[in-house]
Coordinates of C-alpha atoms and ligand atoms in Angstrom, one line a residue:
X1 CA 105.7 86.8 39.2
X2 CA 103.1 84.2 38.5
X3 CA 101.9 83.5 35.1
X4 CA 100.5 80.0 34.0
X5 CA 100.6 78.2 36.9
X6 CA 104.5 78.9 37.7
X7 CA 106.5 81.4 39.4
X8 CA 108.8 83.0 36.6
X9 CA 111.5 86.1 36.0
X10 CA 110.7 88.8 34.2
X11 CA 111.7 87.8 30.5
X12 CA 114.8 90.3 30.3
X13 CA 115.8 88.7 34.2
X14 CA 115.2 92.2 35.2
X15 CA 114.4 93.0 39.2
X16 CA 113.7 95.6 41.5
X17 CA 113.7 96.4 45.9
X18 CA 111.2 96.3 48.2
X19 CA 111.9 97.8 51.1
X20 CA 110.5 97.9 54.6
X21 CA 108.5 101.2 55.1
X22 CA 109.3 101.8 58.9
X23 CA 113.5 100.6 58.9
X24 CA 114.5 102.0 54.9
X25 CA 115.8 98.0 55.3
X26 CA 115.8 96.2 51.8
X27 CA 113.4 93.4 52.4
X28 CA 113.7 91.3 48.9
X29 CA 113.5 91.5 45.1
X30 CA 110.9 90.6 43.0
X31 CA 111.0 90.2 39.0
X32 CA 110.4 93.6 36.9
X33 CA 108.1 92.9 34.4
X34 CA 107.6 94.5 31.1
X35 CA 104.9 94.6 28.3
X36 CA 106.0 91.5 27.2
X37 CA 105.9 89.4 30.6
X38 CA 102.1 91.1 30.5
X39 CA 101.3 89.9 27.4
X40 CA 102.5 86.3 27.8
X41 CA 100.5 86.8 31.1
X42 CA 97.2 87.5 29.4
X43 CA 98.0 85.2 26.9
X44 CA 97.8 82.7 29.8
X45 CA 94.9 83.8 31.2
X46 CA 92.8 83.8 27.7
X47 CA 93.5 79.9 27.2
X48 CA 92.5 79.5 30.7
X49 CA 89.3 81.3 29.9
X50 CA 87.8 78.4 28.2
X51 CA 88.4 75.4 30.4
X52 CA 87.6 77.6 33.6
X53 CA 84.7 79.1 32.3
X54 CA 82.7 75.7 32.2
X55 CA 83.9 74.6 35.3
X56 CA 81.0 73.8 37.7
X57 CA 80.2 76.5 40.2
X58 CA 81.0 73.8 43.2
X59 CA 84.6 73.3 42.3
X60 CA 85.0 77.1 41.5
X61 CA 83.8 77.2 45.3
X62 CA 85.4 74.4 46.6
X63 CA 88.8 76.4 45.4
X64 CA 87.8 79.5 46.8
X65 CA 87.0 78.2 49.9
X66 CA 89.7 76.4 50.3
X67 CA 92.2 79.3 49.3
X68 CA 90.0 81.2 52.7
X69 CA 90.8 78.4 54.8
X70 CA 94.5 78.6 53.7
X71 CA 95.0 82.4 54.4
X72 CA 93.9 82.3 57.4
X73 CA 96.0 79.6 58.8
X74 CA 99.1 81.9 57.2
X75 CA 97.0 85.0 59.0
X76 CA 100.4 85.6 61.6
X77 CA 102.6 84.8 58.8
X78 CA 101.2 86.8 56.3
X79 CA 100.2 89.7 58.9
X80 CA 104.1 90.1 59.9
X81 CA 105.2 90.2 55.9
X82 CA 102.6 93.0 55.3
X83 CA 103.6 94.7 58.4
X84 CA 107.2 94.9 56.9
X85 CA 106.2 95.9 53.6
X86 CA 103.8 98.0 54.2
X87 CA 104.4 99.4 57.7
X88 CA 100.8 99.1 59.2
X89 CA 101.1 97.3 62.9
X90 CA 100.9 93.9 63.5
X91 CA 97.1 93.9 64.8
X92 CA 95.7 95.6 62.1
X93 CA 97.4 93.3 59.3
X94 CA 96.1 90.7 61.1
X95 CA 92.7 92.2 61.0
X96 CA 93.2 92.6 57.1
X97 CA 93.9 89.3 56.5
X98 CA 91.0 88.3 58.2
X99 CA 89.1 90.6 56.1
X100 CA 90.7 89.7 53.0
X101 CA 89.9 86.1 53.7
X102 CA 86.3 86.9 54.5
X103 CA 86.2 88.1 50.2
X104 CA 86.9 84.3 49.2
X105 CA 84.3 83.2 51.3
X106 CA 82.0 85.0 50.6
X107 CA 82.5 84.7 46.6
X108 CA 82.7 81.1 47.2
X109 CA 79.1 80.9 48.5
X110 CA 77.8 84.3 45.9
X111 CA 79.4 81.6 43.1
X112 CA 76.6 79.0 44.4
X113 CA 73.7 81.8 43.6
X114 CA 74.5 83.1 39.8
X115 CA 71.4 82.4 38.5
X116 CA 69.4 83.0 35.3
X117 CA 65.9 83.4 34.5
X118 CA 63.1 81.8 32.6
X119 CA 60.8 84.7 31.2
X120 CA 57.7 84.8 29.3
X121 CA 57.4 85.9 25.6
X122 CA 54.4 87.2 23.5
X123 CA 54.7 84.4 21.5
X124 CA 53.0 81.0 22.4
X125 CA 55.3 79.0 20.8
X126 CA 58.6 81.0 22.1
X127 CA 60.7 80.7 25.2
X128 CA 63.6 83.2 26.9
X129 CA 66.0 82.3 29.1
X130 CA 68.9 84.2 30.6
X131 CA 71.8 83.3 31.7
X132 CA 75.0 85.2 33.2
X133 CA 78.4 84.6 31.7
X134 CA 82.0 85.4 33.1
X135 CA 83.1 88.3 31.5
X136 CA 86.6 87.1 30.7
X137 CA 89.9 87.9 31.1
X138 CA 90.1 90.7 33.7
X139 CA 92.9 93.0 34.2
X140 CA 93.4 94.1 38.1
X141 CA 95.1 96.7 39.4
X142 CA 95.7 97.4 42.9
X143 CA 96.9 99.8 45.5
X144 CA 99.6 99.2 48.3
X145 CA 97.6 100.9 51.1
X146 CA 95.7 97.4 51.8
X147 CA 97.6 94.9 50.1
X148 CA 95.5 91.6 50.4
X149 CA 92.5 92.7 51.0
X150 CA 92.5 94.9 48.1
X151 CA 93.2 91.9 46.1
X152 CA 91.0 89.3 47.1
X153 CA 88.1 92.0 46.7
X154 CA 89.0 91.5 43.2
X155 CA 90.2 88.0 42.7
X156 CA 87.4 86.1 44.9
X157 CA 84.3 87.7 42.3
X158 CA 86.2 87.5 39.1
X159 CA 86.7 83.4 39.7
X160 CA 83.7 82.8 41.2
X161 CA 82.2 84.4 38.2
X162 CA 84.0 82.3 35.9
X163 CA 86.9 85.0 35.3
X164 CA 90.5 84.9 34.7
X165 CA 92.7 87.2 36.1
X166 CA 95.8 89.3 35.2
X167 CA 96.4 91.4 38.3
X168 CA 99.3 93.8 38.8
X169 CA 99.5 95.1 42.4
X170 CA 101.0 98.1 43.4
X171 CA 105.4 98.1 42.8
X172 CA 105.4 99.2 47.3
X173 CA 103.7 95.4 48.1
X174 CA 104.5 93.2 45.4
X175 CA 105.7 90.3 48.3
X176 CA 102.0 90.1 49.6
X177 CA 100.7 89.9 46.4
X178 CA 103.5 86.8 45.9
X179 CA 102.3 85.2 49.6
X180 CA 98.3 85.7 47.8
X181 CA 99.3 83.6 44.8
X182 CA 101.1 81.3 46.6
X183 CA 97.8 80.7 48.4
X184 CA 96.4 80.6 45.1
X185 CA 98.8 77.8 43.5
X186 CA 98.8 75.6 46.4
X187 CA 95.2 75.2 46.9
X188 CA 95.2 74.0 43.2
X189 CA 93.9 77.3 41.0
X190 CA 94.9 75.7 37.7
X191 CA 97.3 77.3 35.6
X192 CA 96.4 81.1 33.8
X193 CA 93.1 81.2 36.1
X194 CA 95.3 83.7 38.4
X195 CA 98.8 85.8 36.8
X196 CA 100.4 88.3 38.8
X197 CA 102.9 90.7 37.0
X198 CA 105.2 92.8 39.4
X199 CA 106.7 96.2 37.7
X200 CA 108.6 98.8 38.7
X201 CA 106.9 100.8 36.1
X202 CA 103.3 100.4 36.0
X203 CA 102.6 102.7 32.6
X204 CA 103.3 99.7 30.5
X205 CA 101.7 97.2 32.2
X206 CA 98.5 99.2 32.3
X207 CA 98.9 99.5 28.3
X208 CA 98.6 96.1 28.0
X209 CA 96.0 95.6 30.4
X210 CA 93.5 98.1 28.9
X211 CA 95.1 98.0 25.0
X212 CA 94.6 94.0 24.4
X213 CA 91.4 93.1 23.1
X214 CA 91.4 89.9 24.7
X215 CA 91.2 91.5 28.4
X216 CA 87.5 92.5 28.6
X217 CA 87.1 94.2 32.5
X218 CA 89.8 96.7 33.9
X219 CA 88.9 96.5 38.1
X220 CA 91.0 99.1 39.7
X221 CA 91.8 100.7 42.9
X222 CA 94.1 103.6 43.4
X223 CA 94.3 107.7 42.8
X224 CA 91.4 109.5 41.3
X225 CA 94.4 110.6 38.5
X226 CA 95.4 107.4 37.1
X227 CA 92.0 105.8 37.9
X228 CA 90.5 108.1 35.3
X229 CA 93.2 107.6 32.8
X230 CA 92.8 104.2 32.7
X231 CA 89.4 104.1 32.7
X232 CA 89.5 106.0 29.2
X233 CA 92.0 103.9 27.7
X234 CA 89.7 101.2 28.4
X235 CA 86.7 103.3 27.2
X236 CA 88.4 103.1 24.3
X237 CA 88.7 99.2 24.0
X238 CA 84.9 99.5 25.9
X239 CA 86.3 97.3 28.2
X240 CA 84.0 96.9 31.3
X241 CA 85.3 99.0 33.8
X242 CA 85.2 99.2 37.5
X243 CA 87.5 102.2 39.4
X244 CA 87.3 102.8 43.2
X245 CA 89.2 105.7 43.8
X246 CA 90.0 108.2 46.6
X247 CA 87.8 110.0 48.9
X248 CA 88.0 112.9 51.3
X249 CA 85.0 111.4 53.8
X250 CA 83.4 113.9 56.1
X251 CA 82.6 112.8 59.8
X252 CA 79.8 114.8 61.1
X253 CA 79.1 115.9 64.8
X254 CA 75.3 116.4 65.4
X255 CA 74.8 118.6 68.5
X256 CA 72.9 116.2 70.6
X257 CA 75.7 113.7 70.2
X258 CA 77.9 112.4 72.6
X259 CA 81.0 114.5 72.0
X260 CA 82.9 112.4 73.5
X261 CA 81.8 109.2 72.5
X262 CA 81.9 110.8 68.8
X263 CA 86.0 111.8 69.9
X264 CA 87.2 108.4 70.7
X265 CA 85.3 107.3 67.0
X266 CA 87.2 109.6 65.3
X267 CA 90.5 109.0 66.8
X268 CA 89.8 104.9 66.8
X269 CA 89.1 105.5 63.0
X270 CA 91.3 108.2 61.7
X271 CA 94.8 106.2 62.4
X272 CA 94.1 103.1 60.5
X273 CA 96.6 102.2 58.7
X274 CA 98.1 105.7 59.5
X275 CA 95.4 107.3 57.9
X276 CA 96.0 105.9 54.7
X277 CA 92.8 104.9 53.9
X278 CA 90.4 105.7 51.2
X279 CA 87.8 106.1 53.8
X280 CA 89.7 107.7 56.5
X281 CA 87.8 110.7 57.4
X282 CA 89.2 113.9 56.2
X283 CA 87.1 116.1 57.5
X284 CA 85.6 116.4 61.3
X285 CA 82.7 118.9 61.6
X286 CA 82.0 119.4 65.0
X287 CA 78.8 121.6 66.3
X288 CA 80.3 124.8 67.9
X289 CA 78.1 123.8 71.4
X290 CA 80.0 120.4 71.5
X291 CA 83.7 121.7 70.2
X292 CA 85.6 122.0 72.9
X293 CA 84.8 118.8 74.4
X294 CA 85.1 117.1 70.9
X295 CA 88.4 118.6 70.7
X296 CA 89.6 117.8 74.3
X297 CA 88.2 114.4 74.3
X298 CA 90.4 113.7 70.8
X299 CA 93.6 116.0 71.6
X300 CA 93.9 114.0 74.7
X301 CA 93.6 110.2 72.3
X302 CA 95.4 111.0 69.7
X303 CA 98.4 112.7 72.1
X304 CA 98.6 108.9 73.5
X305 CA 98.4 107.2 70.5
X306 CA 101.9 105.4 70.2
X307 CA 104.1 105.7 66.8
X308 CA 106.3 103.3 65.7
X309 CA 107.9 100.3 63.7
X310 CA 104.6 98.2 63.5
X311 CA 106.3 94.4 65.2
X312 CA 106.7 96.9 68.7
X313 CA 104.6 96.6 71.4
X314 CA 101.8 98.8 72.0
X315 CA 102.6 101.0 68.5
X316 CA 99.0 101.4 66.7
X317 CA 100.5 103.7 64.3
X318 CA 102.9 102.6 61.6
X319 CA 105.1 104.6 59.2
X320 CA 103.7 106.4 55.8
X321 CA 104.6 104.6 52.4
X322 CA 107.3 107.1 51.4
X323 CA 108.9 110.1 51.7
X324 CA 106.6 111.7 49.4
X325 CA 103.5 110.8 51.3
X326 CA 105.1 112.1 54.7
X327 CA 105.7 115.6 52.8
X328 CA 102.2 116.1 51.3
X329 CA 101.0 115.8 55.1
X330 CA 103.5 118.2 56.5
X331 CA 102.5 120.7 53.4
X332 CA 99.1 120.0 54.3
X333 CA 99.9 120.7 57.9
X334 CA 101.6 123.6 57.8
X335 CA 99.3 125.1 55.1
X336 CA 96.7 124.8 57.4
X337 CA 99.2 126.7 60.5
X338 CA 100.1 129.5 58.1
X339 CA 96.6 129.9 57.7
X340 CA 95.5 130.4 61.2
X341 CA 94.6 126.5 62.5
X342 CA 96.0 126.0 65.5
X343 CA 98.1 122.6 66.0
X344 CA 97.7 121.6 69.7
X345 CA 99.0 117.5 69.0
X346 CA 101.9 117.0 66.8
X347 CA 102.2 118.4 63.4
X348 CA 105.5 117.5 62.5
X349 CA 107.9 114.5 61.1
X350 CA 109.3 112.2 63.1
X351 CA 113.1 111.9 62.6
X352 CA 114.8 110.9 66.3
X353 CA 116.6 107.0 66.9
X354 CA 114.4 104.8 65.9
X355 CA 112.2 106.9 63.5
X356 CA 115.3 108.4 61.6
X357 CA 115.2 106.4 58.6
X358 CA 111.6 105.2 58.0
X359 CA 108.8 107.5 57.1
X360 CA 107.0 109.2 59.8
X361 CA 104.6 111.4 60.9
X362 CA 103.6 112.8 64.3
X363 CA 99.7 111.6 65.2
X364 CA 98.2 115.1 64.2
X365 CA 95.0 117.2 65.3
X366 CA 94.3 120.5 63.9
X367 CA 91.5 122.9 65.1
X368 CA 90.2 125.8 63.8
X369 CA 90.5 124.1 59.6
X370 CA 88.5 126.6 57.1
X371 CA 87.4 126.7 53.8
X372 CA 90.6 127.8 52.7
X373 CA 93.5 125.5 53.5
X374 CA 94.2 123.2 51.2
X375 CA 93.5 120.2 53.9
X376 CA 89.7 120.9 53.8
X377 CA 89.9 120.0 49.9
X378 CA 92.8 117.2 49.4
X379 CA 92.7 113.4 50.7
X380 CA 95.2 113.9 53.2
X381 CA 96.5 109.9 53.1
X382 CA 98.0 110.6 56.5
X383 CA 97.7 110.9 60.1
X384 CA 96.2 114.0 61.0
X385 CA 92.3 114.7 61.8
X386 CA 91.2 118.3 60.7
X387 CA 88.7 119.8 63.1
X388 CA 86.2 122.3 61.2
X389 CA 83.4 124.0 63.6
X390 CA 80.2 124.5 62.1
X391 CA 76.8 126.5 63.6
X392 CA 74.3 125.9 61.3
X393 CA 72.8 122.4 61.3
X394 CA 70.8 122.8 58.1
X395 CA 73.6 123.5 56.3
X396 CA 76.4 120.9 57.3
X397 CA 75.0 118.2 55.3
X398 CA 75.7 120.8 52.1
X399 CA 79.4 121.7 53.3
X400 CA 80.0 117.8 54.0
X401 CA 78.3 116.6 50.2
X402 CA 80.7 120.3 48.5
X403 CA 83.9 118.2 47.2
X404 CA 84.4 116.4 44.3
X405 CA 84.6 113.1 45.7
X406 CA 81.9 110.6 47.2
X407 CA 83.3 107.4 49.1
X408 CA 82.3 107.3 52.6
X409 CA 80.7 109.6 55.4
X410 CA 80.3 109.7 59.1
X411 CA 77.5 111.0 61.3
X412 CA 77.1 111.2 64.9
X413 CA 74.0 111.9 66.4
X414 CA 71.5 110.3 69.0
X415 CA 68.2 111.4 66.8
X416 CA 66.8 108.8 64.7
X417 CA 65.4 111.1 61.8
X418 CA 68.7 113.3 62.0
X419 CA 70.3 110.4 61.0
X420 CA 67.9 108.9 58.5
X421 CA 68.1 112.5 56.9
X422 CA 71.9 113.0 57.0
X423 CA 72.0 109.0 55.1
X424 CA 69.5 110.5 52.7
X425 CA 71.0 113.4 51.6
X426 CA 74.7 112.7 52.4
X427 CA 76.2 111.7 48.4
X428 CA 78.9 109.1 49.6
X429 CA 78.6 105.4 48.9
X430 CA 79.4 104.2 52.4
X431 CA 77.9 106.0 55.5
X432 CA 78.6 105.2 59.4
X433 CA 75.8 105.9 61.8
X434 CA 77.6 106.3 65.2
X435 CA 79.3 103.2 63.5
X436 CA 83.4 103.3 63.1
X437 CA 83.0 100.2 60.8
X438 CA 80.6 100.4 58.0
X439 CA 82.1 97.7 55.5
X440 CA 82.3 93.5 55.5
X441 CA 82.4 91.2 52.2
X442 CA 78.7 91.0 52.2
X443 CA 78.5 94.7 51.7
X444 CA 78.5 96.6 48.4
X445 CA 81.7 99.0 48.9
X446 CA 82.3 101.9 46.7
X447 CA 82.0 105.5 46.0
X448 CA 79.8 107.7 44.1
X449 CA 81.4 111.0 41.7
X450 CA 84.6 111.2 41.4
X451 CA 85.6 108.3 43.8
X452 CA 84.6 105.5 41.4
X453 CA 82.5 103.6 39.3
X454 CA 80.9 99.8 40.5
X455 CA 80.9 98.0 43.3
X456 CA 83.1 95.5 45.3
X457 CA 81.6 93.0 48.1
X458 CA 78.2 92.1 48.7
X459 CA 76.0 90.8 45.4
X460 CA 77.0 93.4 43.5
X461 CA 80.4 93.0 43.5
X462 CA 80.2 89.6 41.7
X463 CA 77.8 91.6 39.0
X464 CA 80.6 93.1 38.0
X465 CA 82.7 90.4 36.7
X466 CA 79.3 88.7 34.8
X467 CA 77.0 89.5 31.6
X468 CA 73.8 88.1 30.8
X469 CA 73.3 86.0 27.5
X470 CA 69.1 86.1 26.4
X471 CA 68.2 82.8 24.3
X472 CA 65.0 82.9 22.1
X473 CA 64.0 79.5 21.8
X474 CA 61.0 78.5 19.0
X475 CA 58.9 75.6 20.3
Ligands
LIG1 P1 98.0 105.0 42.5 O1 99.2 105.8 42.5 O2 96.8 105.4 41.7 O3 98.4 103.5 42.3 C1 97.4 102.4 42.3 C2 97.9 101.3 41.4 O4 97.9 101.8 40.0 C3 99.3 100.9 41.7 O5 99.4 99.5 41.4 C4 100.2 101.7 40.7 O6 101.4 101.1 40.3 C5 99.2 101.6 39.5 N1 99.5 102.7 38.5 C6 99.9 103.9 38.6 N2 100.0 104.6 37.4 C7 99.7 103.7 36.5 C8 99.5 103.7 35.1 N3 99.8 104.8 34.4 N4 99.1 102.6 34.4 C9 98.8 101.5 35.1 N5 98.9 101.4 36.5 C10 99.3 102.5 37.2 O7 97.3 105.0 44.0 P2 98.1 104.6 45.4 O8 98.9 105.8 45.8 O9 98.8 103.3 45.3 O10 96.8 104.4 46.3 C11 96.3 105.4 47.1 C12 95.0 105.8 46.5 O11 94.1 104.7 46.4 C13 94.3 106.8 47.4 O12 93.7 107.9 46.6 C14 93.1 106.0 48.0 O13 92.0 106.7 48.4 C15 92.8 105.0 46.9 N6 92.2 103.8 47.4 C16 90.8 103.7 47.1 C17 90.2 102.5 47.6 C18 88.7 102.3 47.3 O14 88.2 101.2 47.5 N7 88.0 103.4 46.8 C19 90.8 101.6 48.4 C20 92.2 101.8 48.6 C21 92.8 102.9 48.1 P3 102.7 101.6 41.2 O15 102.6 101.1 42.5 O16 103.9 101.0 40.4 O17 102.8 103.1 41.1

């Protein structure tokens, strides 16, 4: 853990395993905090509050860019340590550390524009001005599915604005979390600007983080389930809150697309990170005149993606987190077969030599997915594309916007006001126009219903961590 500058045991010496996703192989320990290791760690961060607060928004910068430049020299190093814990392959950590970096960049140059205002009054002898303040101590939370990236979406706004930070990241990746405060502690972050509490048991930590009155923002990223809890604990504190939570993204084929074009998107896109991906898409409605050579185009991609431990050549799909995760999918799966889908490409776990003690599962495409099967309702977190045929094209747009949650969308289609019209009335916070890759750090990221509340990346995500103070002033 890191709380006050130094890297410290839990206060009962207490530790717990990671292990390595694709091998079952113990990988290290890292200290087991409790609610008293959180509390000394927010005590921490609330002296730290004052002195960093007034810093100058230069040497907020100068640290943040300098913490960029840092990770990614370490982007191999810190790539092939998220590839063990975590289990994504080797290119694609790299690809999130280079993302992750590209948060404390940008932060570092948003810190340079938090501006106030000067505004009129309707008295002649009165002034206003407005100014934006730091919020305070923030409480983050994070998931494992992106372990840096999720974190320096967090930490780069919350310092740039002036913030201090207690973050617990998810118990599956505490070591990249470790490798990010490192980062933090050698570029010179002075001590309580940055604490990182590792648990085994999260409930606790979360108490403190929402229950102590000096921790005034909760950012999170995880479930829909415990997003919402939290976010009425802190209700109750009114804490500031920002949640980004799960989605279940539709990826829509418009019949004058290119089918096949639109099949080698959705198989590039759909095993990220083995589909476990907030805005991996869930749901792949395909025009009945372009199915078949959607579905041929993608049955014949995804039967060559390779599966694997994520260090071996040529594997672009990793392991899932847990055992847990690999049995939702094959419930999902074979929810969907009992229910007349038809599984042409895998649909099944992956237990033979050097598979048998990690946790995978087969690349997956199912045709023929209806209304009723459970998979055309639940984030999946896992790597199998759904294909749905639709007929009507006025109607698609409706059947894509019916679920509950709102985080990203897809649309393929060679018509300019099809596509304006689909980004119009799509209700998803993040939509791809024949585009596989519709976030970066200067974008605002985040979902609408009940995938989240706020923003992260872009201007607004440095809103969130940052209030505005109004002075009246009497001439
Ligand atoms: P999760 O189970 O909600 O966990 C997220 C974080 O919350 C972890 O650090 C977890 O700790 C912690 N946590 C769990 N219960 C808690 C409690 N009672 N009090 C305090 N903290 C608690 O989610 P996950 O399975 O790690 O992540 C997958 C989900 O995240 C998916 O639904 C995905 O869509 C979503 N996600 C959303 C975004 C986005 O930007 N919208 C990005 C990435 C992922 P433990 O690890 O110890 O359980």
């Amino acid at each position: 853990m890191y709380i006050d500058g130094a890297f410290v045991e839990a206060l009962d010496g207490r530790r717990f395993a990671v292990t390595d996703p694709a091998t079952g192989e113990e990988i290290g320990t890292v200290p087991d905090a409790t609610a008293a290791d959180a509390t000394r760690a927010v005590e921490a961060a609330d002296r730290a509050f004052a002195s960093w607060s007034t810093t100058t928004v230069d040497e907020r910068a100068d640290l943040l860019l300098a913490a960029w430049r840092l990770m990614q020299e370490r982007t191999d190093e810190l790539a092939r340590l998220m590839t063990r814990e975590q289990g994504k392959p080797l290119r694609a950590a790299r690809n999130e550390v280079v993302y992750a970096a590209d948060f404390l960049r940008w932060f570092a140059e948003e810190a340079r524009r938090i501006e106030g205002g000067w505004l009129p009054s309707s008295r002649p002898d009165q002034r206003f001005v407005a100014l934006r303040v730091p919020v305070g101590v923030v409480g983050a939370i994070t998931p494992w599915n992106y372990p840096i990236s999720m974190l320096t979406r967090k930490l780069g706004p919350a310092l740039a604005a002036g913030c201090t930070v207690v973050l617990k990241p998810a118990e599956a990746t505490p070591l990249c979390a470790r490798a990010v405060m490192e980062i933090f502690d050698e570029v010179g972050v002075p001590p309580g600007v940055v604490n990182c509490v590792t648990a085994s048991d999260p409930a606790p930590i979360g108490e403190v983080l929402t229950g102590d009155r000096r921790v005034r923002k909760l950012t999170f990223t995880g479930s829909t389930a415990v997003g919402r809890l939290l976010a009425s604990k802190a209700a109750a504190n009114l804490q500031r809150i920002s949640v980004e939570l799960g989605g279940h993204a539709p990826f829509i084929v418009f019949p004058d697309a290119d089918p096949v074009r639109a099949a080698k998107g959705a198989a590039a896109l759909k095993f990220l990170n083995s589909g476990q991906a907030c805005i991996s898409p869930n749901r792949l409605y395909v025009h009945r005149e372009s199915a078949e050579a959607f579905a041929a185009t993608l049955c014949e991609r995804v039967g060559r993606v390779k599966a694997g431990v994520g260090t071996g050549e040529g594997v672009t799909v990793g392991p899932l987190i847990d055992e847990a995760a690999v049995a939702k999918v094959a419930a999902q799966v074979d929810d969907a077969r009992a229910k007349g889908a038809r599984v042409p490409v895998g649909g099944h776990r992956l237990v033979d030599g050097e598979f048998a003690r990690g946790h995978f599962y087969a690349p997956t495409v199912v045709l023929d997915v209806t209304d009723d099967m459970v998979i055309r309702r639940e984030e999946t977190f896992g790597p199998v594309a759904p294909v749905i045929v639709y007929d009507d094209v006025d109607t698609v747009i409706d059947a894509a916007n019916d679920t509950d949650y709102g985080l990203a969308a897809y649309v393929y289609t060679r018509d300019l006001s099809t596509a304006i019209r689909a980004v119009e009335g799509l209700r998803f916070g993040i939509i791809g126009v024949n585009d596989v890759n519709p976030t970066a750090a200067r974008v605002p990221f985040g979902g609408m219903k009940d995938s989240g509340l706020g923003r992260e990346g872009g201007h607004e995500g440095l809103d969130e961590y940052l209030e505005t103070k109004v002075a009246g002033i009497a001439l």
